[in-house]
Amino acid sequence: MEKKTVVVLDYGSGNVRSAVRALEAAGAEVELTADPKKIVAADGLVVPGVGAYASVMEQLTETGALRWIGRRIAGGLPVLGICVGHQVFFEEGVEHGAKTEGIGEWPGKVERLQSEVIPHMGWNTVRPPEGSKLFAGIEDERFYFVHSYAVLHWAFDVTQPAMTPPQVTWSTHGTPFVAAVENGPLSAVQFHPEKSGDAGAQLLRNWLGTL
């Protein structure tokens, strides 16, 4: 079977080589690039993100990547966000009292976790919904998180009766937070599948299987 082509978006967000290697190990043909033609042509696009919400949004804006991400989603072409690359698909991020507008695919605010231990660093379980494609066969596994901010509240208003609401996976660190979202062509995870061992590898294979 022909390998699926995946672009890992190269927009200046730290070390993303581990994500490239994990996707290759999962069976994809992977390229790290910001070339618009390759972004649109690939079977799948991965949006990584490391660091602060505001700086990631600034980098995505400055490189013009937002346009090509939006074009893929509008065309029903698969996109996977990881860590801060998950957070930016929500309406806004609030860090140190400063608000930053996000991509706005989903309602919600990225805010500081409510826990005595910050950051949330290490392995944790998740609670995927029934029928999740990302977590098929790995519903009870643990995944590796490194973050201080997350979406703590989810409120999605389905305005069209025929519209299928997103599937939301939760985890808990001090308080419940959104660990993943599956929404048609757009999926995103707060944890790092590339650092999550066999479970993370299977999640990436599951995603590749949807392309």
Short mmCIF file of C-alpha atoms in Angstrom, two decimals:
data_model
loop_
_atom_site.label_atom_id
_atom_site.label_comp_id
_atom_site.label_asym_id
_atom_site.label_seq_id
_atom_site.Cartn_x
_atom_site.Cartn_y
_atom_site.Cartn_z
CA MET A 1 0.00 0.00 0.00
CA GLU A 2 1.28 3.44 -0.93
CA LYS A 3 2.53 5.51 1.99
CA LYS A 4 0.51 8.54 3.02
CA THR A 5 2.31 11.87 2.58
CA VAL A 6 2.45 14.12 5.64
CA VAL A 7 3.84 17.62 5.99
CA VAL A 8 5.02 18.70 9.44
CA LEU A 9 4.62 22.46 9.33
CA ASP A 10 7.99 24.21 9.63
CA TYR A 11 7.27 27.71 10.96
CA GLY A 12 9.99 28.10 13.60
CA SER A 13 8.40 26.24 16.51
CA GLY A 14 11.41 24.65 18.16
CA ASN A 15 12.58 21.08 17.71
CA VAL A 16 10.03 19.09 15.71
CA ARG A 17 12.34 16.33 14.49
CA SER A 18 10.88 13.88 17.01
CA ALA A 19 7.45 14.35 15.44
CA VAL A 20 8.91 13.73 11.97
CA ARG A 21 10.63 10.55 13.13
CA ALA A 22 7.51 9.28 14.93
CA LEU A 23 5.34 9.79 11.85
CA GLU A 24 7.92 8.05 9.67
CA ALA A 25 7.98 5.14 12.11
CA ALA A 26 4.17 5.04 11.94
CA GLY A 27 4.44 4.50 8.18
CA ALA A 28 4.14 7.94 6.60
CA GLU A 29 6.28 9.68 4.02
CA VAL A 30 7.10 12.89 5.92
CA GLU A 31 8.52 16.27 4.99
CA LEU A 32 9.28 19.22 7.28
CA THR A 33 8.42 22.29 5.23
CA ALA A 34 6.48 25.54 4.95
CA ASP A 35 6.06 25.31 1.17
CA PRO A 36 2.40 26.25 0.48
CA LYS A 37 2.09 23.88 -2.48
CA LYS A 38 3.32 20.93 -0.43
CA ILE A 39 1.11 21.91 2.53
CA VAL A 40 -2.00 21.83 0.35
CA ALA A 41 -0.99 18.73 -1.63
CA ALA A 42 -0.09 16.44 1.29
CA ASP A 43 -2.48 13.77 2.52
CA GLY A 44 -2.08 15.13 6.06
CA LEU A 45 -0.70 18.24 7.77
CA VAL A 46 0.70 18.25 11.31
CA VAL A 47 0.85 21.57 13.18
CA PRO A 48 3.31 21.27 16.09
CA GLY A 49 3.68 23.90 18.77
CA VAL A 50 6.17 24.53 21.56
CA GLY A 51 6.32 27.45 23.98
CA ALA A 52 3.91 30.32 24.48
CA TYR A 53 0.51 30.59 22.78
CA ALA A 54 1.15 34.20 21.71
CA SER A 55 4.51 33.46 20.11
CA VAL A 56 3.16 30.44 18.23
CA MET A 57 0.27 32.51 16.84
CA GLU A 58 2.73 35.25 15.87
CA GLN A 59 4.94 32.78 14.01
CA LEU A 60 1.97 31.19 12.23
CA THR A 61 0.78 34.65 11.17
CA GLU A 62 4.17 35.96 10.05
CA THR A 63 4.94 32.92 7.90
CA GLY A 64 1.51 32.98 6.26
CA ALA A 65 0.80 29.47 7.51
CA LEU A 66 -2.64 30.41 8.85
CA ARG A 67 -3.91 30.85 5.31
CA TRP A 68 -2.82 27.39 4.22
CA ILE A 69 -4.08 25.71 7.40
CA GLY A 70 -7.44 27.37 6.82
CA ARG A 71 -7.49 26.31 3.18
CA ARG A 72 -6.93 22.67 4.13
CA ILE A 73 -9.67 22.68 6.77
CA ALA A 74 -12.13 24.42 4.43
CA GLY A 75 -11.39 21.80 1.79
CA GLY A 76 -11.87 18.90 4.19
CA LEU A 77 -8.17 17.97 4.14
CA PRO A 78 -6.86 16.40 7.37
CA VAL A 79 -4.92 18.48 9.91
CA LEU A 80 -3.50 17.33 13.26
CA GLY A 81 -2.42 19.83 15.93
CA ILE A 82 -0.03 18.88 18.74
CA CYS A 83 0.46 20.64 22.12
CA VAL A 84 0.34 24.42 21.50
CA GLY A 85 -0.57 23.39 17.94
CA HIS A 86 -3.73 22.02 19.56
CA GLN A 87 -4.36 25.10 21.68
CA VAL A 88 -4.24 27.64 18.84
CA PHE A 89 -7.36 26.16 17.20
CA PHE A 90 -9.44 27.59 20.06
CA GLU A 91 -10.75 31.17 20.22
CA GLU A 92 -8.13 32.70 22.49
CA GLY A 93 -5.23 32.13 24.83
CA VAL A 94 -4.63 33.98 28.09
CA GLU A 95 -1.10 33.99 29.49
CA HIS A 96 0.19 36.31 32.21
CA GLY A 97 -2.97 38.40 31.88
CA ALA A 98 -2.52 39.00 28.16
CA LYS A 99 -5.11 37.75 25.66
CA THR A 100 -4.16 36.47 22.21
CA GLU A 101 -6.68 35.72 19.49
CA GLY A 102 -6.49 32.15 18.20
CA ILE A 103 -7.57 30.52 14.96
CA GLY A 104 -11.08 30.10 16.34
CA GLU A 105 -12.11 26.76 14.88
CA TRP A 106 -13.52 25.85 18.30
CA PRO A 107 -14.95 27.92 21.14
CA GLY A 108 -12.96 28.08 24.32
CA LYS A 109 -10.15 29.80 26.15
CA VAL A 110 -6.68 28.42 26.81
CA GLU A 111 -5.85 29.34 30.40
CA ARG A 112 -3.57 28.34 33.25
CA LEU A 113 -4.23 24.93 34.74
CA GLN A 114 -5.80 24.96 38.20
CA SER A 115 -3.37 22.75 40.08
CA GLU A 116 -0.80 23.04 42.85
CA VAL A 117 1.73 21.36 40.55
CA ILE A 118 2.57 23.34 37.41
CA PRO A 119 3.55 22.41 34.76
CA HIS A 120 1.63 19.22 34.18
CA MET A 121 4.57 17.05 33.16
CA GLY A 122 4.50 13.31 32.71
CA TRP A 123 2.17 10.43 31.90
CA ASN A 124 -1.58 10.66 32.33
CA THR A 125 -4.72 8.80 31.33
CA VAL A 126 -7.40 10.25 29.06
CA ARG A 127 -11.16 9.74 28.69
CA PRO A 128 -12.04 9.51 24.99
CA PRO A 129 -15.66 9.41 23.82
CA GLU A 130 -17.23 6.29 22.39
CA GLY A 131 -16.43 5.91 18.72
CA SER A 132 -13.18 7.89 18.79
CA LYS A 133 -11.00 7.08 15.80
CA LEU A 134 -7.82 8.58 17.26
CA PHE A 135 -8.01 6.48 20.41
CA ALA A 136 -9.33 3.24 18.87
CA GLY A 137 -7.67 0.37 20.73
CA ILE A 138 -5.77 2.67 23.11
CA GLU A 139 -8.63 4.06 25.18
CA ASP A 140 -7.05 2.96 28.47
CA GLU A 141 -3.45 3.94 27.70
CA ARG A 142 -1.39 6.79 29.16
CA PHE A 143 0.08 9.69 27.18
CA TYR A 144 2.90 12.14 27.84
CA PHE A 145 1.96 15.73 28.69
CA VAL A 146 4.12 18.85 29.16
CA HIS A 147 2.03 22.01 29.60
CA SER A 148 0.91 24.70 32.02
CA TYR A 149 -2.13 25.89 30.06
CA ALA A 150 -5.20 24.12 28.67
CA VAL A 151 -8.87 24.49 27.78
CA LEU A 152 -10.83 23.91 30.99
CA HIS A 153 -14.35 24.52 29.67
CA TRP A 154 -16.02 23.26 26.48
CA ALA A 155 -19.21 24.76 25.08
CA PHE A 156 -19.96 23.97 21.44
CA ASP A 157 -23.23 25.33 20.06
CA VAL A 158 -24.55 23.14 17.25
CA THR A 159 -26.55 25.62 15.15
CA GLN A 160 -27.35 23.22 12.33
CA PRO A 161 -29.33 20.03 13.12
CA ALA A 162 -27.35 18.04 10.53
CA MET A 163 -24.01 19.13 11.99
CA THR A 164 -22.05 16.49 13.89
CA PRO A 165 -20.55 17.98 17.06
CA PRO A 166 -16.83 17.45 17.72
CA GLN A 167 -15.69 14.50 19.81
CA VAL A 168 -13.87 15.71 22.93
CA THR A 169 -11.39 13.71 25.01
CA TRP A 170 -10.71 14.81 28.58
CA SER A 171 -7.92 14.35 31.10
CA THR A 172 -7.43 15.69 34.62
CA HIS A 173 -4.61 17.55 36.34
CA GLY A 174 -6.00 19.39 39.33
CA THR A 175 -9.13 19.96 37.27
CA PRO A 176 -10.51 18.42 34.05
CA PHE A 177 -9.15 19.81 30.78
CA VAL A 178 -9.53 19.10 27.07
CA ALA A 179 -6.90 16.54 26.04
CA ALA A 180 -8.00 16.08 22.41
CA VAL A 181 -10.64 17.07 19.88
CA GLU A 182 -11.78 15.24 16.73
CA ASN A 183 -13.80 17.42 14.37
CA GLY A 184 -14.09 16.19 10.77
CA PRO A 185 -10.77 16.91 9.01
CA LEU A 186 -9.36 18.69 12.07
CA SER A 187 -7.97 16.79 15.05
CA ALA A 188 -5.73 18.03 17.84
CA VAL A 189 -4.11 16.65 20.99
CA GLN A 190 -2.73 18.45 24.05
CA PHE A 191 -0.18 15.71 24.78
CA HIS A 192 2.85 14.66 22.71
CA PRO A 193 2.12 11.45 20.78
CA GLU A 194 5.72 11.40 19.56
CA LYS A 195 6.86 11.09 23.19
CA SER A 196 4.11 8.70 24.29
CA GLY A 197 5.72 5.37 23.42
CA ASP A 198 3.62 2.59 21.91
CA ALA A 199 0.33 4.35 22.68
CA GLY A 200 1.44 7.51 20.88
CA ALA A 201 2.69 5.48 17.93
CA GLN A 202 -0.70 3.76 17.66
CA LEU A 203 -2.52 7.10 17.84
CA LEU A 204 -0.43 8.37 14.92
CA ARG A 205 -1.17 5.17 12.98
CA ASN A 206 -4.87 5.64 13.74
CA TRP A 207 -4.69 9.20 12.39
CA LEU A 208 -2.81 8.08 9.28
CA GLY A 209 -5.54 5.50 8.75
CA THR A 210 -8.11 8.29 8.42
CA LEU A 211 -6.22 10.12 5.65
#
